[in-house]
Short mmCIF file of C-alpha atoms in Angstrom, two decimals:
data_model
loop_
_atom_site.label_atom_id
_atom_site.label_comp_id
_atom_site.label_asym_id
_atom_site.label_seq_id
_atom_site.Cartn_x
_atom_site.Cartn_y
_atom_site.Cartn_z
CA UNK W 123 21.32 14.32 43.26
CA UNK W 124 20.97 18.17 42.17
CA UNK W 125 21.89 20.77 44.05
CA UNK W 126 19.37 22.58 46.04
CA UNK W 127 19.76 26.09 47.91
CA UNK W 128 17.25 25.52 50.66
CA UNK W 129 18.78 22.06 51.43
CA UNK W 130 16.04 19.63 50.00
CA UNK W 131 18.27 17.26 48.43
CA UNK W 132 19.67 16.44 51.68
CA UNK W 133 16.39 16.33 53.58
CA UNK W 134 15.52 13.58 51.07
CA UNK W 135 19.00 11.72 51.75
CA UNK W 136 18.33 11.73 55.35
CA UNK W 137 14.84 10.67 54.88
CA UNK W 138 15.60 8.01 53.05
CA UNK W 139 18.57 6.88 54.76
CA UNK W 140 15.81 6.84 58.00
CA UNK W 141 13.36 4.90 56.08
CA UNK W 142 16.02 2.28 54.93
CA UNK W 143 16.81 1.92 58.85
CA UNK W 144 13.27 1.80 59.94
CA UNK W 145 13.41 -1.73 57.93
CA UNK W 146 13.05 -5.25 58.67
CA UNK W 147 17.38 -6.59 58.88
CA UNK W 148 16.36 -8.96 55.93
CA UNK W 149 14.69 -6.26 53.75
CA UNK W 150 17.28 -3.69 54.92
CA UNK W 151 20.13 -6.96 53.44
CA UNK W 152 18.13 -6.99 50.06
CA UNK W 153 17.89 -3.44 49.92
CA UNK W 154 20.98 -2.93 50.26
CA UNK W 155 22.57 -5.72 47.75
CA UNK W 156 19.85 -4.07 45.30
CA UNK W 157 21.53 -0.39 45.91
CA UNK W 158 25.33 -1.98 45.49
CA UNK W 159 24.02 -4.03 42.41
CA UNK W 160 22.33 -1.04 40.47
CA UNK W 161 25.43 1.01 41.23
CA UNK W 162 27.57 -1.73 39.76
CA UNK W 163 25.37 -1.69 36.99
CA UNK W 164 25.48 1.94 36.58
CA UNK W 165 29.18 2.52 36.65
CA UNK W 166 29.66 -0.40 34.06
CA UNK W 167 27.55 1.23 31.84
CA UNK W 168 28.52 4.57 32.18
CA UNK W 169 32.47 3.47 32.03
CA UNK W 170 32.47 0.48 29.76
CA UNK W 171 36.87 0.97 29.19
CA UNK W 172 36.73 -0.26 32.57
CA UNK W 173 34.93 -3.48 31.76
CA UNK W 174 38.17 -5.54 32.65
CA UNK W 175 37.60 -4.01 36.54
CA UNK W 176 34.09 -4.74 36.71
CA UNK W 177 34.23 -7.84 39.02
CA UNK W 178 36.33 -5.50 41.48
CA UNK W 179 33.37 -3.22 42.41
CA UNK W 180 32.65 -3.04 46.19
CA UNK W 181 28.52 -3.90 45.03
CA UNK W 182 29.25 -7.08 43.04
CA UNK W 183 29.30 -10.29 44.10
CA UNK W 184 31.76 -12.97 43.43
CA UNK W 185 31.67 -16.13 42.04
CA UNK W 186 33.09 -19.60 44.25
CA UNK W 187 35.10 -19.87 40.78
CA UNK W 188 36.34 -16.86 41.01
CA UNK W 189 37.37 -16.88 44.87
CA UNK W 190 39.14 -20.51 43.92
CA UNK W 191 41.10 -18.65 41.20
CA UNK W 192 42.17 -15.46 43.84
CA UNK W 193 43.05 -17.83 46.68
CA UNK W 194 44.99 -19.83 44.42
CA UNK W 195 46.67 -16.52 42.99
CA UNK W 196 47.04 -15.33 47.05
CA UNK W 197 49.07 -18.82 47.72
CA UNK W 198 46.50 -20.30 49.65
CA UNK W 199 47.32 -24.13 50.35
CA UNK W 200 43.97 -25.19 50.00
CA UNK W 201 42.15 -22.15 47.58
CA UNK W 202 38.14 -24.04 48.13
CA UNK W 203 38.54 -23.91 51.75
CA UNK W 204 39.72 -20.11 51.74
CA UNK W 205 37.15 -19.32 49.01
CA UNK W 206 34.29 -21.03 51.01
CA UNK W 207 35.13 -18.87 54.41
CA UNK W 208 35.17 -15.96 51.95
CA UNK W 209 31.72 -16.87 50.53
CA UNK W 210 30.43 -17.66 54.28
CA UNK W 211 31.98 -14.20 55.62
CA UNK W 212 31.23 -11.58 53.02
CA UNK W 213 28.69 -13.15 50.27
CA UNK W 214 31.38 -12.26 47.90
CA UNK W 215 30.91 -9.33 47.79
CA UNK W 216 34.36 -7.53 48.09
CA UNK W 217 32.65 -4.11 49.78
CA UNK W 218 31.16 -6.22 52.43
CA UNK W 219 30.66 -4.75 55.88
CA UNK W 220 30.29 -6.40 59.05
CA UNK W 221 30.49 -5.86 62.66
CA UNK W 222 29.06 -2.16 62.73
CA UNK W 223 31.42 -1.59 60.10
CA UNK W 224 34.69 -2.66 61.75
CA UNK W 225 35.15 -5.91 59.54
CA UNK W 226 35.86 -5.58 55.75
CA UNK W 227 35.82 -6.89 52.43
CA UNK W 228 35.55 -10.16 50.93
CA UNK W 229 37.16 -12.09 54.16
CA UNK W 230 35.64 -9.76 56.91
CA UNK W 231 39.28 -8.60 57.95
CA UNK W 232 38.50 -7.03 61.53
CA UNK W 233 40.15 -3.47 61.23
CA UNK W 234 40.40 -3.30 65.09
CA UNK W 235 42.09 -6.42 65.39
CA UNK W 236 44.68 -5.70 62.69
CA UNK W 237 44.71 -1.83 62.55
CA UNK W 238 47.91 -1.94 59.67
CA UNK W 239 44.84 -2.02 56.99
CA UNK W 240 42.69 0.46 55.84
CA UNK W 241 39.13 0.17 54.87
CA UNK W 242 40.03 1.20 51.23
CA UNK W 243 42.67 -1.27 50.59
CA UNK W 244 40.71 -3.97 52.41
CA UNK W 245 37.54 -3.31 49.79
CA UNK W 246 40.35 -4.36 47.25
CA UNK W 247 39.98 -8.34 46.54
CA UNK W 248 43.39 -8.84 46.21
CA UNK W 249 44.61 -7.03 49.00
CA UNK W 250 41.56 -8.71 51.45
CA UNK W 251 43.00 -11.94 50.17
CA UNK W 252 46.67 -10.94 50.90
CA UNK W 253 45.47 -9.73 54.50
CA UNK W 254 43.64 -13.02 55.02
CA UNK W 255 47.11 -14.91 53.94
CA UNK W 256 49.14 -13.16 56.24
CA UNK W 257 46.63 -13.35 59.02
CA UNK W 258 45.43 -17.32 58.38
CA UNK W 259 49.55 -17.78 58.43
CA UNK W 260 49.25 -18.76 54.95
CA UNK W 261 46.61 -20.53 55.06
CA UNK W 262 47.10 -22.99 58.02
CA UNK W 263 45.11 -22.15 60.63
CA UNK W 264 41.53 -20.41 60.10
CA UNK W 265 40.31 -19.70 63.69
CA UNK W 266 39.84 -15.94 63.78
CA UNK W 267 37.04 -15.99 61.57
CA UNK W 268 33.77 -16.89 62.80
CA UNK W 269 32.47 -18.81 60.18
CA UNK W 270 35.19 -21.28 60.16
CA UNK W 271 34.57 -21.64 63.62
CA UNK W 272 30.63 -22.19 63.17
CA UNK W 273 30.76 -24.57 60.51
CA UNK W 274 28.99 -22.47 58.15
CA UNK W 275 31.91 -22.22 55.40
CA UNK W 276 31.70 -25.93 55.02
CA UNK W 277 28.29 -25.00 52.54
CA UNK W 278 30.95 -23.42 50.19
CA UNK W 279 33.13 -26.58 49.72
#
């Protein structure tokens, strides 16, 4: 955004921000994947040495395969059942917020809960995944997260 003396550019920011907030939750969701995803896109094209990082960036999503391959990495005992909480927490999407902004990254690690992370480190996939080992106990019990608790990872198996 340029810069503007009389302060327009912010005007517009904070119009649009209120417009994005005066949206449905379910429009306000898409809208926001479809920001994250055209800022992926943008960065990838505009820093293409970077290509081998381009599955790290906070706006893309990803894959089951590729959780499987991270939890496996992590040490996870059983990588499909971490990857599937993943998936049910976050999307897959490693910048995922949740929990008016207190839960991060690909596992939803609750910052209040475990305040020895920092938002930045937990937007990192490997470093959500190493939180999520330590926290799970490696992997053996999977009760702090809600969507273990629900049911709704079992969708991801």
């Amino acid at each position: 955004m340029a810069k503007s003396e009389d302060g327009t550019g912010i005007l517009l920011l904070l119009a649009g921000i209120f417009i994005l907030r005066q949206l449905m939750p379910d429009q306000l969701a898409k809208a926001n994947k479809a920001l994250q995803n055209a800022g992926s896109k943008a960065y990838e094209a505009t820093h293409p040495e970077q290509a081998a990082h381009a599955d790290d960036l906070p706006g893309k999503a990803w894959t089951k395969k590729q959780l499987v391959a991270l939890a496996r990495d992590t040490g996870f005992p059983d990588p499909n059942t971490a990857a599937a909480v993943a998936l049910a927490e976050s999307g897959g999407y490693p910048g995922a917020l949740g929990d008016d902004g207190n839960s991060v990254g690909l596992w939803q690690i609750h910052m209040p809960s475990h305040p020895s992370y920092s938002k930045a480190d937990l937007r990192d996939p490997r470093k959500n995944a190493r939180a999520a080992f330590s926290i799970s106990k490696a992997g053996s019990t999977w009760r702090w997260w809600s969507a273990y608790r629900s049911g709704a990872y079992r969708k991801y198996l």
